[in-house]
Coordinates of C-alpha atoms in Angstrom, one line a residue:
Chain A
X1 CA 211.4 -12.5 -91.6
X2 CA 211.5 -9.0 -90.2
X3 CA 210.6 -10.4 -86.4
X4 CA 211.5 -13.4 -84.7
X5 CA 210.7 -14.5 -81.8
X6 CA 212.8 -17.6 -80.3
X7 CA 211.7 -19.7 -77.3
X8 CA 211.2 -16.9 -75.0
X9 CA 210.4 -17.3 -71.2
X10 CA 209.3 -14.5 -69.1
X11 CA 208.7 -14.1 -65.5
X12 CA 208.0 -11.8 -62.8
X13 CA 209.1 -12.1 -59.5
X14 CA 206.3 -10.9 -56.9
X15 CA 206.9 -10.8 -52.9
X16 CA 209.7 -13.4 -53.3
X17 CA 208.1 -16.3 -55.3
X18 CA 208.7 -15.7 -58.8
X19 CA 205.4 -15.8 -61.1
X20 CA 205.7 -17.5 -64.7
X21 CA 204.1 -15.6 -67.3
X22 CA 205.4 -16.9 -70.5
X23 CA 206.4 -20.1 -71.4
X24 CA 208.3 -21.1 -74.6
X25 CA 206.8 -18.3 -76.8
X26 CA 207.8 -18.7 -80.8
X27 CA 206.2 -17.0 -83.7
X28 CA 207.2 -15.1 -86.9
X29 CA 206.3 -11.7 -88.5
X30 CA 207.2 -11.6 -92.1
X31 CA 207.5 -8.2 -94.0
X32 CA 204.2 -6.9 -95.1
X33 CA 202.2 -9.1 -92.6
X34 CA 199.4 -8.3 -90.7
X35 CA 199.8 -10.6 -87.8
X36 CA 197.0 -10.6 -84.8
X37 CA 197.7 -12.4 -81.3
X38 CA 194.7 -13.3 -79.5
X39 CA 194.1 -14.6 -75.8
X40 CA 192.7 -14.0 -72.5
X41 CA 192.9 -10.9 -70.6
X42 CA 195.1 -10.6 -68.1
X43 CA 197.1 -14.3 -70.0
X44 CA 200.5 -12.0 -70.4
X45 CA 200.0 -10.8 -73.8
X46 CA 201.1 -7.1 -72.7
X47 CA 204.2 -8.5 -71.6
X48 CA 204.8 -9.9 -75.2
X49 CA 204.5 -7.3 -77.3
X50 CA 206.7 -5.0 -74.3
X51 CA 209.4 -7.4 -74.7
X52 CA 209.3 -7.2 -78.2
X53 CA 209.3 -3.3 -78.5
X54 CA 212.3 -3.9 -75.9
X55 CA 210.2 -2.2 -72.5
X56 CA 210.9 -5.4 -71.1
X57 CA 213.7 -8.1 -71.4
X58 CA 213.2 -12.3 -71.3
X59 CA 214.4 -14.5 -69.1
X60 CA 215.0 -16.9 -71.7
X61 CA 215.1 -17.4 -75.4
X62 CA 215.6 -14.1 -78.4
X63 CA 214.2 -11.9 -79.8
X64 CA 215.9 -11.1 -83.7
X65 CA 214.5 -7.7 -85.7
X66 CA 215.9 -7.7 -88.9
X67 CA 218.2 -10.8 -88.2
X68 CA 219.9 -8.5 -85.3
X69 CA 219.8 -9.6 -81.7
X70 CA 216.6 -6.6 -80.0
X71 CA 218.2 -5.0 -77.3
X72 CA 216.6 -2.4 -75.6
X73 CA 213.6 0.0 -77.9
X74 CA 214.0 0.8 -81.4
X75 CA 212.4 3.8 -83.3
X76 CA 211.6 0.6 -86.0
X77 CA 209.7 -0.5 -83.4
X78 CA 207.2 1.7 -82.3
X79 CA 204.5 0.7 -80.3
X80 CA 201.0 2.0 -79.7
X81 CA 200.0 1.4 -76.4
X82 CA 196.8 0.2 -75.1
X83 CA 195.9 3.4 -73.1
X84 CA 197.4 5.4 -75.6
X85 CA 199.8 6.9 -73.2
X86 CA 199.6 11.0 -74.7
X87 CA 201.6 13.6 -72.8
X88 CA 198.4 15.8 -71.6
X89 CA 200.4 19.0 -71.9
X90 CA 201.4 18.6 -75.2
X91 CA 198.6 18.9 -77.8
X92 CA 197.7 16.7 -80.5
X93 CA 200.1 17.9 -83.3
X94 CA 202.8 18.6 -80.3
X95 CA 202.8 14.9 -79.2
X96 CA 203.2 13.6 -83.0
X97 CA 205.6 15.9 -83.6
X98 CA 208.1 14.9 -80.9
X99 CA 208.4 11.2 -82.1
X100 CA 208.6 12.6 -85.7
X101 CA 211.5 14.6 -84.4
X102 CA 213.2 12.0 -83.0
X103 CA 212.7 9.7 -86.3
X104 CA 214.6 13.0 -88.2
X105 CA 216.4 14.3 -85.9
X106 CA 218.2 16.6 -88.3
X107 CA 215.2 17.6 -90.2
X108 CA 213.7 21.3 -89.8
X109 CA 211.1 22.3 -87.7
X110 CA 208.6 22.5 -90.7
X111 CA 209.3 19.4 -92.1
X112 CA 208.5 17.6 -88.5
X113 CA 205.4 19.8 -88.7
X114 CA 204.5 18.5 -92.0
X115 CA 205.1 15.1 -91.3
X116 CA 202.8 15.0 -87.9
X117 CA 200.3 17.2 -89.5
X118 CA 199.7 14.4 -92.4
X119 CA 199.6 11.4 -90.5
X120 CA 197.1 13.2 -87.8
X121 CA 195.2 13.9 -91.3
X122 CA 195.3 10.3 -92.3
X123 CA 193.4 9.3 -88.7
X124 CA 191.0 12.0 -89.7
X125 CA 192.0 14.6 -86.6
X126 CA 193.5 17.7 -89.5
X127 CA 190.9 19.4 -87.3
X128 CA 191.9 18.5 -83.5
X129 CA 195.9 19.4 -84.3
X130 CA 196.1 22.0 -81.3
X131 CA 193.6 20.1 -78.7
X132 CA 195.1 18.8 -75.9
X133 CA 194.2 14.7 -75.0
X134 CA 191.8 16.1 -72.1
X135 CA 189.5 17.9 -74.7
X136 CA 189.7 14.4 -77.4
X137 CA 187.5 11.4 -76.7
X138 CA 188.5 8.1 -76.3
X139 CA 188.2 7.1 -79.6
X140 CA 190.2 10.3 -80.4
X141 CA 193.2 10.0 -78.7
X142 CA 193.9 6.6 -79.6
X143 CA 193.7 8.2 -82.9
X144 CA 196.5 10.4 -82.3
X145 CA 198.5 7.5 -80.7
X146 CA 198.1 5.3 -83.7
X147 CA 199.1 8.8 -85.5
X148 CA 202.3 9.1 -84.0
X149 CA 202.6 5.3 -84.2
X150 CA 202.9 5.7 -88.1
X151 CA 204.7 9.3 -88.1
X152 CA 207.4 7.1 -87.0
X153 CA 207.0 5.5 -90.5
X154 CA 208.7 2.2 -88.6
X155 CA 209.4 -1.3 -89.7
X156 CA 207.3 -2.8 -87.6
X157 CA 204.6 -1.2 -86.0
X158 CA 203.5 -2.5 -82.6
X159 CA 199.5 -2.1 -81.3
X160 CA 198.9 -3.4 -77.8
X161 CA 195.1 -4.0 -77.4
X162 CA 194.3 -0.9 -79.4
X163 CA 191.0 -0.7 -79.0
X164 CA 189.9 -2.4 -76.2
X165 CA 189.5 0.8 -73.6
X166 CA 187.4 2.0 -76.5
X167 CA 182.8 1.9 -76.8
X168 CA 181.5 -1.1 -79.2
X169 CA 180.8 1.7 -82.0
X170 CA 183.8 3.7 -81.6
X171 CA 185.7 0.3 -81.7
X172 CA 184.1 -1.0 -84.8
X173 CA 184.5 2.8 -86.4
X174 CA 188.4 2.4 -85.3
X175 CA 188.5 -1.2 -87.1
X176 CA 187.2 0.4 -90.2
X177 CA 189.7 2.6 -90.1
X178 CA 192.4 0.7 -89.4
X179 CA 191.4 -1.5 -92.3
X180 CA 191.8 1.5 -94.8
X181 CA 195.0 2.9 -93.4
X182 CA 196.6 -0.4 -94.0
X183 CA 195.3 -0.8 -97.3
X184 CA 196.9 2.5 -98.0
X185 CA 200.5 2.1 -95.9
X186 CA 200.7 -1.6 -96.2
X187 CA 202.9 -1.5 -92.6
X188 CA 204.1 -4.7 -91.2
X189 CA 201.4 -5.2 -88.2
X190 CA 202.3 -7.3 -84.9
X191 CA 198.8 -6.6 -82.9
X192 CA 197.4 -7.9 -79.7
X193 CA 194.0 -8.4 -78.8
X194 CA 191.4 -10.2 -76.7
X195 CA 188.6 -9.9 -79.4
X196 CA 188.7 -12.7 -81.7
X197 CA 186.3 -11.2 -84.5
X198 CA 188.6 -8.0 -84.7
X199 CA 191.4 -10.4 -85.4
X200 CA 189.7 -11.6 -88.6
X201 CA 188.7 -8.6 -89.9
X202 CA 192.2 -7.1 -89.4
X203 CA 194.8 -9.9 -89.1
X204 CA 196.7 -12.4 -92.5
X205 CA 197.2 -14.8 -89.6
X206 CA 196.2 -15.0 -86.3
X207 CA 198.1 -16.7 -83.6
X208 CA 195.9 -18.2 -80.1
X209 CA 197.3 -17.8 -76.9
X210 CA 196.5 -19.7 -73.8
X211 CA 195.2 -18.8 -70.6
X212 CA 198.2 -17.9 -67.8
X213 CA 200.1 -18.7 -66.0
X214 CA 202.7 -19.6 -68.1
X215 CA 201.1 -18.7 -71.2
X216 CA 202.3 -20.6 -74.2
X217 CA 200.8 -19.5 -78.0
X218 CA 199.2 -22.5 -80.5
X219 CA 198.9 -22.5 -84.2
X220 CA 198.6 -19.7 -86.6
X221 CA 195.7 -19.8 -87.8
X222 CA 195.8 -18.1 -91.8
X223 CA 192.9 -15.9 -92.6
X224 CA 191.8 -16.5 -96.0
X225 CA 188.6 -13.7 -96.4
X226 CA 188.0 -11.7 -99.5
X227 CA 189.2 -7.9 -98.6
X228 CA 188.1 -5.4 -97.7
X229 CA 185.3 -7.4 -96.0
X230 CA 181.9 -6.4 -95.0
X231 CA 180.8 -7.0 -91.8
X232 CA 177.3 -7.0 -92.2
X233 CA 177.5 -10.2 -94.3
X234 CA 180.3 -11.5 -92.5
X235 CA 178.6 -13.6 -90.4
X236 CA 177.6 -16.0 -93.7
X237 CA 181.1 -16.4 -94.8
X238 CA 182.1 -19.9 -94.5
X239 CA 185.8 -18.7 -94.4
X240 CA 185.0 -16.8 -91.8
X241 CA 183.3 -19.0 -89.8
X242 CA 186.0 -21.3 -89.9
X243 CA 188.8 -19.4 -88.9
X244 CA 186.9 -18.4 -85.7
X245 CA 186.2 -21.7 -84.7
X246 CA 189.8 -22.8 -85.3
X247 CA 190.6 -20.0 -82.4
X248 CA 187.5 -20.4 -80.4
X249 CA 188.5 -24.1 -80.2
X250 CA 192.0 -23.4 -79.3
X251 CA 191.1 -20.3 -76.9
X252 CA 188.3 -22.5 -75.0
X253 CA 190.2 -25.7 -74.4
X254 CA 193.3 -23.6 -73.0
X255 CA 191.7 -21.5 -70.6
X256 CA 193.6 -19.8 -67.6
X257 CA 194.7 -22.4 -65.4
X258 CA 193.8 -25.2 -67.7
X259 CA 196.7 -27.9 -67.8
X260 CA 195.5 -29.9 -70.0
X261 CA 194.2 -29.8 -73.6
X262 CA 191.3 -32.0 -72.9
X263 CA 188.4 -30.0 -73.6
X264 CA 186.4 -29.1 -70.9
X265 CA 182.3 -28.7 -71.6
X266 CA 182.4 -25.1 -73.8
X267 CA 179.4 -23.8 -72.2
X268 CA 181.1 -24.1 -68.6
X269 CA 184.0 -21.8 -70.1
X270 CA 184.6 -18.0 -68.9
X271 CA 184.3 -16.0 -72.2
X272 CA 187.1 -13.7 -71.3
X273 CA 186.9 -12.7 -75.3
X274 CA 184.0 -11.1 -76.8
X275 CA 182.0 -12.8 -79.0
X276 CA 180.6 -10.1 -81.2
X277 CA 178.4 -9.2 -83.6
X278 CA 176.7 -12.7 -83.1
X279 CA 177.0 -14.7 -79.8
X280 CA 177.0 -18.1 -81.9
X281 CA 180.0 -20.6 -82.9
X282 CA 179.4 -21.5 -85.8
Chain B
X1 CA 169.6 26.3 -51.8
X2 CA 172.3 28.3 -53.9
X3 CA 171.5 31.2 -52.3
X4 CA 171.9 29.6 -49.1
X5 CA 175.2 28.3 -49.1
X6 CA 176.3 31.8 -50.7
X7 CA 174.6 33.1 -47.5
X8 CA 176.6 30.5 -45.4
X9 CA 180.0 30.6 -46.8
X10 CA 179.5 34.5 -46.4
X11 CA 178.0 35.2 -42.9
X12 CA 179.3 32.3 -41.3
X13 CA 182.8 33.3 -41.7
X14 CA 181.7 36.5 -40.8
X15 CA 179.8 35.5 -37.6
X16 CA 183.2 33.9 -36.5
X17 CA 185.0 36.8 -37.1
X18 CA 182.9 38.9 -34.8
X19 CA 183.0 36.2 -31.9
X20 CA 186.1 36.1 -31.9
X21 CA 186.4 39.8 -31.8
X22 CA 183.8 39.7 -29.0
X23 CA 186.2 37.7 -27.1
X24 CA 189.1 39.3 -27.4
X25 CA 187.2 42.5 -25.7
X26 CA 185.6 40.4 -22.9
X27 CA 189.4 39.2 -22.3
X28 CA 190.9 42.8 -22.2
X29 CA 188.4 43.7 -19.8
X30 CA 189.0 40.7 -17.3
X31 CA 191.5 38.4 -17.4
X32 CA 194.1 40.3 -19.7
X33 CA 194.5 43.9 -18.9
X34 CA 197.6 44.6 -20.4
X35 CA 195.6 43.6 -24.1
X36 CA 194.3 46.3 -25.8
X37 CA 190.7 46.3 -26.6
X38 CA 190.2 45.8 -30.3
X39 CA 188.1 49.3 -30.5
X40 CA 192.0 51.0 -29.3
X41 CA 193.7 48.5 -31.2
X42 CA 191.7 49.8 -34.7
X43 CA 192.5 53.8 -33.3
X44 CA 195.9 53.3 -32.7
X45 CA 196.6 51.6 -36.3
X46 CA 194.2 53.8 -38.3
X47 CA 196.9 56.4 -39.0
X48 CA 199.2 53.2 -40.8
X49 CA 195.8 51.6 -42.4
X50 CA 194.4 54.9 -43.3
X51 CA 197.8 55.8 -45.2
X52 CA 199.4 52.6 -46.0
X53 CA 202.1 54.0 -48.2
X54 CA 203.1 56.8 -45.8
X55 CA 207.0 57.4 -44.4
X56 CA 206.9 59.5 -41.6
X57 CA 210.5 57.8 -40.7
X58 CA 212.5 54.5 -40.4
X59 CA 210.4 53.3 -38.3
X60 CA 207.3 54.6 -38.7
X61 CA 206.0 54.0 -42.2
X62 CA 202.7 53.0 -43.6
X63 CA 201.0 49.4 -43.6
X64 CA 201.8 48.6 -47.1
X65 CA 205.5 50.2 -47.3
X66 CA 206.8 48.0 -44.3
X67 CA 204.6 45.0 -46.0
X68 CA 206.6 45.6 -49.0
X69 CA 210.2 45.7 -47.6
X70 CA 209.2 42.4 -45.7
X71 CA 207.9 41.0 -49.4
X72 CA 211.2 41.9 -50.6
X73 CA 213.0 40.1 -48.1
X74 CA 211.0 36.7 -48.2
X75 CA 211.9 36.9 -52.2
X76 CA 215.5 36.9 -52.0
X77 CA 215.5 34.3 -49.7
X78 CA 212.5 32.0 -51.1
X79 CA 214.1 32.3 -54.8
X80 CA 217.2 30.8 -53.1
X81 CA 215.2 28.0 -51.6
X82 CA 213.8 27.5 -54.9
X83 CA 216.7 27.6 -56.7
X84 CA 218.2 25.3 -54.8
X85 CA 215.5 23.1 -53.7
X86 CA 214.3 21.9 -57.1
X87 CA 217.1 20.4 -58.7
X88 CA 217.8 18.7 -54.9
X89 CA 214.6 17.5 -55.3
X90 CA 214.9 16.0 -59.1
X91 CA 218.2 14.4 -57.9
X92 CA 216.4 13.1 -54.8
X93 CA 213.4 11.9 -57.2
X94 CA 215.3 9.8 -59.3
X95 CA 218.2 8.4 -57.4
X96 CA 217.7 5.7 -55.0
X97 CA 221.0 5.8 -53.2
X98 CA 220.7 9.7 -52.9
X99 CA 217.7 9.5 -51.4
X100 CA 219.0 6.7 -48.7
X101 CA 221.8 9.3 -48.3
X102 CA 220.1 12.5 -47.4
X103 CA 216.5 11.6 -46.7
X104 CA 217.2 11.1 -43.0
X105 CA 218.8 14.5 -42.9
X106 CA 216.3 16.1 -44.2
X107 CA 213.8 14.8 -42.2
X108 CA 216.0 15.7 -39.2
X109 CA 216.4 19.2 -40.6
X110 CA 213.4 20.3 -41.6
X111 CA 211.5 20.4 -37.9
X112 CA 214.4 23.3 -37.3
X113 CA 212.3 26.4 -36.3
X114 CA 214.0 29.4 -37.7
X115 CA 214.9 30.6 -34.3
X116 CA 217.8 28.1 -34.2
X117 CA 219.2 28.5 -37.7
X118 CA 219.4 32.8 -37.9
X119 CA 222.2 32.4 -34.9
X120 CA 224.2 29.9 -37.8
X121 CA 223.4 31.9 -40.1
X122 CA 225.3 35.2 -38.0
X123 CA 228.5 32.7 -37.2
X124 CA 228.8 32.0 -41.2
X125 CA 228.1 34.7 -42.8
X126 CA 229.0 37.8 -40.2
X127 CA 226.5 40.6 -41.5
X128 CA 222.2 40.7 -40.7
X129 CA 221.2 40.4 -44.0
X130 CA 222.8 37.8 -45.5
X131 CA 221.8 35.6 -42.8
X132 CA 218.3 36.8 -42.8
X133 CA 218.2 35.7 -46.1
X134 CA 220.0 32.4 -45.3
X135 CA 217.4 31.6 -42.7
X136 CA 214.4 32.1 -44.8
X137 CA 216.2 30.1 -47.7
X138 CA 217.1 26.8 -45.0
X139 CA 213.4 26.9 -43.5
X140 CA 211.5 27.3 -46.5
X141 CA 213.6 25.3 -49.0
X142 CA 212.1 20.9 -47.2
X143 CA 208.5 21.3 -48.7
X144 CA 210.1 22.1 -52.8
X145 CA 212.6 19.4 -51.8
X146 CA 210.1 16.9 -50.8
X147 CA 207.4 17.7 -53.0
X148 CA 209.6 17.5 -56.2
X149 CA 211.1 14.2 -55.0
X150 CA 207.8 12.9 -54.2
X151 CA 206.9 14.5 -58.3
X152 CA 209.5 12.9 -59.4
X153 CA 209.0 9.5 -58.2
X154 CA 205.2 9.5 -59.1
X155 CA 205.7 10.2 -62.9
X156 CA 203.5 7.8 -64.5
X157 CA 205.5 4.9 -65.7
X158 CA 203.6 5.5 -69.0
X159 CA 205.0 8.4 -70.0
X160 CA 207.9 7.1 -69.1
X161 CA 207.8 4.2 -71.7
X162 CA 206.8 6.9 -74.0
X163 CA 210.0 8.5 -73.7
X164 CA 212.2 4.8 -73.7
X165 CA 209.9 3.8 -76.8
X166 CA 210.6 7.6 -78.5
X167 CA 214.4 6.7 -77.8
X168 CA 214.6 10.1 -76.1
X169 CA 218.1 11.2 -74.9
X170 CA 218.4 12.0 -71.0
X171 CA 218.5 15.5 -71.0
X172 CA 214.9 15.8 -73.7
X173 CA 213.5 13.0 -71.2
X174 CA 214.4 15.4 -68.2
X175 CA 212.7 18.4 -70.2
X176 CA 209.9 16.9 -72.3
X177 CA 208.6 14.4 -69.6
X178 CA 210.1 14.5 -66.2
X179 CA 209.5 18.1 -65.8
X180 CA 206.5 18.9 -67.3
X181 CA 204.8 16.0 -65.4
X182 CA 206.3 16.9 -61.7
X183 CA 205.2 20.2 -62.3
X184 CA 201.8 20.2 -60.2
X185 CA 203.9 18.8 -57.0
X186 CA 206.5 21.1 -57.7
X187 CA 204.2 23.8 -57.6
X188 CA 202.4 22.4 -54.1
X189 CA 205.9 22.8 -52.4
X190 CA 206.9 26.1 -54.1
X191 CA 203.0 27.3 -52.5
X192 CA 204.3 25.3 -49.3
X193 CA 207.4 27.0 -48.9
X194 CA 206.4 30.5 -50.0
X195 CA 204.3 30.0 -46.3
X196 CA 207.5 28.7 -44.6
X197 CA 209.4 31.8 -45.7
X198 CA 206.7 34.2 -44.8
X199 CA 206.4 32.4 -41.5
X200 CA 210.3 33.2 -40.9
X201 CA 209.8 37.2 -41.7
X202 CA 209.2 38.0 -37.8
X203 CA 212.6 36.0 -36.5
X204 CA 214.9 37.4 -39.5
X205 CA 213.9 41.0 -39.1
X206 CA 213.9 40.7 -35.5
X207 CA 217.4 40.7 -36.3
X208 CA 218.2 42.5 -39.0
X209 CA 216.0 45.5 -37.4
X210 CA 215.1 46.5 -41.1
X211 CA 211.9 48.2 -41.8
X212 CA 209.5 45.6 -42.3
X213 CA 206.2 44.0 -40.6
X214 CA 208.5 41.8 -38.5
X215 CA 210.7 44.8 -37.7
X216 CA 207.8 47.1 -36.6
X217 CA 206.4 44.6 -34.7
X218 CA 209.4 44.2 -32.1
X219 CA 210.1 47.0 -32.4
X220 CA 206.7 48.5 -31.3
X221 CA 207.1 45.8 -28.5
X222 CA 210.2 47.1 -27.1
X223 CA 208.2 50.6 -27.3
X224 CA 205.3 49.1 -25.3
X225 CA 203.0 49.9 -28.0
X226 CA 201.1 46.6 -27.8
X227 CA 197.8 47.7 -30.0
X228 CA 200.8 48.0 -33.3
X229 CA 201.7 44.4 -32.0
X230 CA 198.3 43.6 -32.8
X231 CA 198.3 45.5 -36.5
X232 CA 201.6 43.5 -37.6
X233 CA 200.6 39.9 -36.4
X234 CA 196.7 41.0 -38.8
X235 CA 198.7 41.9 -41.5
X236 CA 201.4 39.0 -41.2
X237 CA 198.1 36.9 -41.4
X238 CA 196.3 38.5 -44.4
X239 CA 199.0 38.7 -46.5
X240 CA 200.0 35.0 -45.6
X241 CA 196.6 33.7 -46.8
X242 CA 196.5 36.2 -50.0
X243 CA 200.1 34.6 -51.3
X244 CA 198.9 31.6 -50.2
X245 CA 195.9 32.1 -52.2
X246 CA 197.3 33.4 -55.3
X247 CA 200.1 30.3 -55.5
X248 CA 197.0 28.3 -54.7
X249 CA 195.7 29.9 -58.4
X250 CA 198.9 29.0 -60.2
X251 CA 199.1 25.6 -59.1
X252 CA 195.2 25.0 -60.0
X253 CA 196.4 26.4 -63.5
X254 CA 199.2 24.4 -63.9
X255 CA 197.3 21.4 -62.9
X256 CA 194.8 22.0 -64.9
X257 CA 197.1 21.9 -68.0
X258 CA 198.0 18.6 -67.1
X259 CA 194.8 16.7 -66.1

């Protein structure tokens, strides 16, 4: 197991009473594995994957990369942030270039140049290199964070909500593209989001997180689809269909602020998830 | 409607000017006899408009030459507030128990009118100039102090997290982020205290007596020459707003770079 994550308890302390975000929080990420966590917004899932890039530290429980104790950020764990977080006076090939550099630090200035240039290639941007963020869409800058994300060439690559800032199209062009590039780099994936279909088109396993406060995560959920899938047809798939109810059922009976696991009437429920392309459980 | 508002923001400023010129004349001819009337103010200071670069002596030069040596002046002193005002204000920025430290003091300092510090300024360093200089560096130097801290503190966490999860070393995260990202406030108090310094030109060459607009200006008041009063405190004013102006430019562009 390249990540694991051990009992962990988070919480923050707001005008003198302290606020429980996570409660008990354990999960694996084996080497290789595309993992996908999936939950509410606003349930704490941030805070997860910034404690495991080492932004943040628990209150309780551990964290072991690589069978070591995570203290504190690790160029093997680079994370791609949810509002992709570009220095706006750098340009594209500027801002991939100074996380190549620090991942060879002794490496000349051409190699580092190389480097950025091919992974800004591989997200399709070999044409946007010396735009700055301000002039790149949406959909573009988050291609130059996922750039530098892999530039870093890390053990374990870290996406926090990727996509979700982004338009349905751009999202679902993103996904696409996503799916290729791991096909091609075969990273080990920890990835949070709040949409459960991107999970199954992306994610080996998925794991469910409750509502806050106090979030706590449920059973993985294994994704067993045919790849690469198509998502035209995937509706049909019975595979399909079943791993999304397995999380819909888990997501709906532990809503924000739900105790218990009793399930409350679905159809009363706040879909804080999208439920795209079709608005039917299957 | 385009045409209009050109017409506005053109004649109304304009229209201002003149009634304010229309005042000044009633007052010279009633309440204030001792005030020239603009029409002998503008005869009286042709001769240094008319040839702005002129020396006829020391004290007598043209517009533009005295404007210059004044210029000269301000720089010394503003590059020392500068120079010393942004690293006070990166230190200020990003240390909590510095801040608790001086902030009072500062705030207590800066209301000082320049007045009060050129006297200090004679008792430490014995010689005009240097405490010219000294002046115009201690009255100019709060706004890059304040305005970097303020830069400093306001550098979205974001970036900063870019920087932890990059692994960046202290001194790359003071040059790639911190810097780069307080620029725009660094440059508001840089445009800030290039006014301050300017404001400070009449007090420190009131008493260095060098050949500047400040200079002239008392100078041509101990002379009873009122109308060259008149001149110095125009020109003080226009070049104010033109360097005020033209830092106004450079902090757009720097800003700009950064949205």
């Amino acid at each position: 197991m390249i990540l694991r994550v051990n009992n962990i308890d988070k919480r923050f302390v707001t005008s003198s009473r302290p606020r429980e975000v996570l409660r008990d929080i354990t999960f694996e990420v084996a080497e290789g594995e595309f993992v996908c966590i999936v939950g509410y917004s606003g349930a704490g899932k941030t805070t997860l994957i910034n404690l495991v890039a080492g932004l943040l530290r628990p209150d309780g429980g551990e964290i072991l990369f690589d069978s070591n104790p995570a203290d504190g950020p690790s160029l093997e764990r680079s994370l791609i942030f949810q509002n992709y977080s570009l220095l706006p006076w750098l340009s594209a090939l500027a801002n991939v270039e100074l996380a190549v550099a620090q991942r060879i630090p002794k490496a000349p200035k051409s190699e580092v140049t190389t480097r950025a240039r091919r992974y800004l290639e591989m997200v399709k941007l070999g044409h946007a290199l010396d735009r700055r963020p301000a002039e790149l869409s949406g959909g573009m800058r988050q291609r130059v964070s996922l750039a530098r994300g892999l530039a870093m060439e890390p053990k374990l690559l870290l996406l926090d909500e990727p996509l979700s800032a982004l338009d349905a199209l751009t999202r679902a062009e993103l996904q696409e593209e996503l799916i290729r590039i791991q096909q091609q780099e075969r990273r080990t994936v920890l990835m949070i989001t709040n949409d459960v279909d991107e999970a199954i088109l992306l994610a080996d396993r998925i794991i469910p997180m409750s509502g806050g406060p106090g979030a706590t995560l449920g059973e993985p959920v294994m994704v067993r689809l045919r790849r690469p899938c198509d998502r035209r047809t995937l509706n049909f798939d019975l595979e399909y269909q079943r791993t999304r109810k397995a999380i819909l059922t888990y997501l709906l009976t532990h809503g924000p602020g739900q105790k218990s696991q009793n399930a409350i009437p679905t159809t009363l429920q706040p879909l804080a998830f999208s439920l795209q392309p079709s608005e039917e459980v299957a | 409607m385009e045409s209009r508002i050109n017409l506005n923001s053109f004649f109304l400023p304009l229209l201002g000017f003149v009634l304010v010129l229309l005042l000044w004349q009633v007052s010279s001819k009633t309440w204030a006899p001792s005030l020239p009337t603009p029409g002998r103010t503008w005869e009286l200071s042709k001769p240094y408009i008319i040839e702005p670069l002129a020396k006829r002596g020391e004290m007598d030069q043209g517009i533009l030459r005295f404007t210059w040596n004044s210029l000269l002046l301000v720089a010394k002193g503003y590059t020392l507030a500068l120079l010393i005002g942004t690293p006070l204000g990166f230190i200020l920025g990003m240390s909590k128990i510095f801040t608790k430290l001086f902030d009072p003091l500062i705030q207590v300092l800066k209301p000082i009118s320049p007045l009060a510090w050129l006297p200090l300024g004679l008792v430490l360093f014995q010689k005009s100039t240097p405490s010219a200089i000294f002046t115009i560096a201690i009255c100019s130097v709060w706004p890059t102090v304040l305005n970097t801290a303020i830069g400093v503190r306001n550098v979205p966490q974001d970036y900063i997290n870019v920087g932890r999860v990059l692994k960046l070393s202290r001194l790359k995260m003071l040059y790639k982020i911190l810097l780069p990202a307080t620029l725009p406030y660094m440059f508001t108090g840089y445009r800030l205290s290039l006014g301050s310094s300017w404001l400070v030109i009449v007090a420190a060459e009131m008493l260095t007596g060098t050949p500047g607009v400040g200079g002239f200006l008392w100078q041509e008041y101990n002379s009873l020459i009122y109308e060259h009063i008149i001149l110095s405190i125009a020109t003080i004013g226009l070049i104010g707003f033109l360097l005020d102006r033209a830092m106004l430019a450079a902090e757009k562009r720097v800003g700009a770079i950064l949205a």
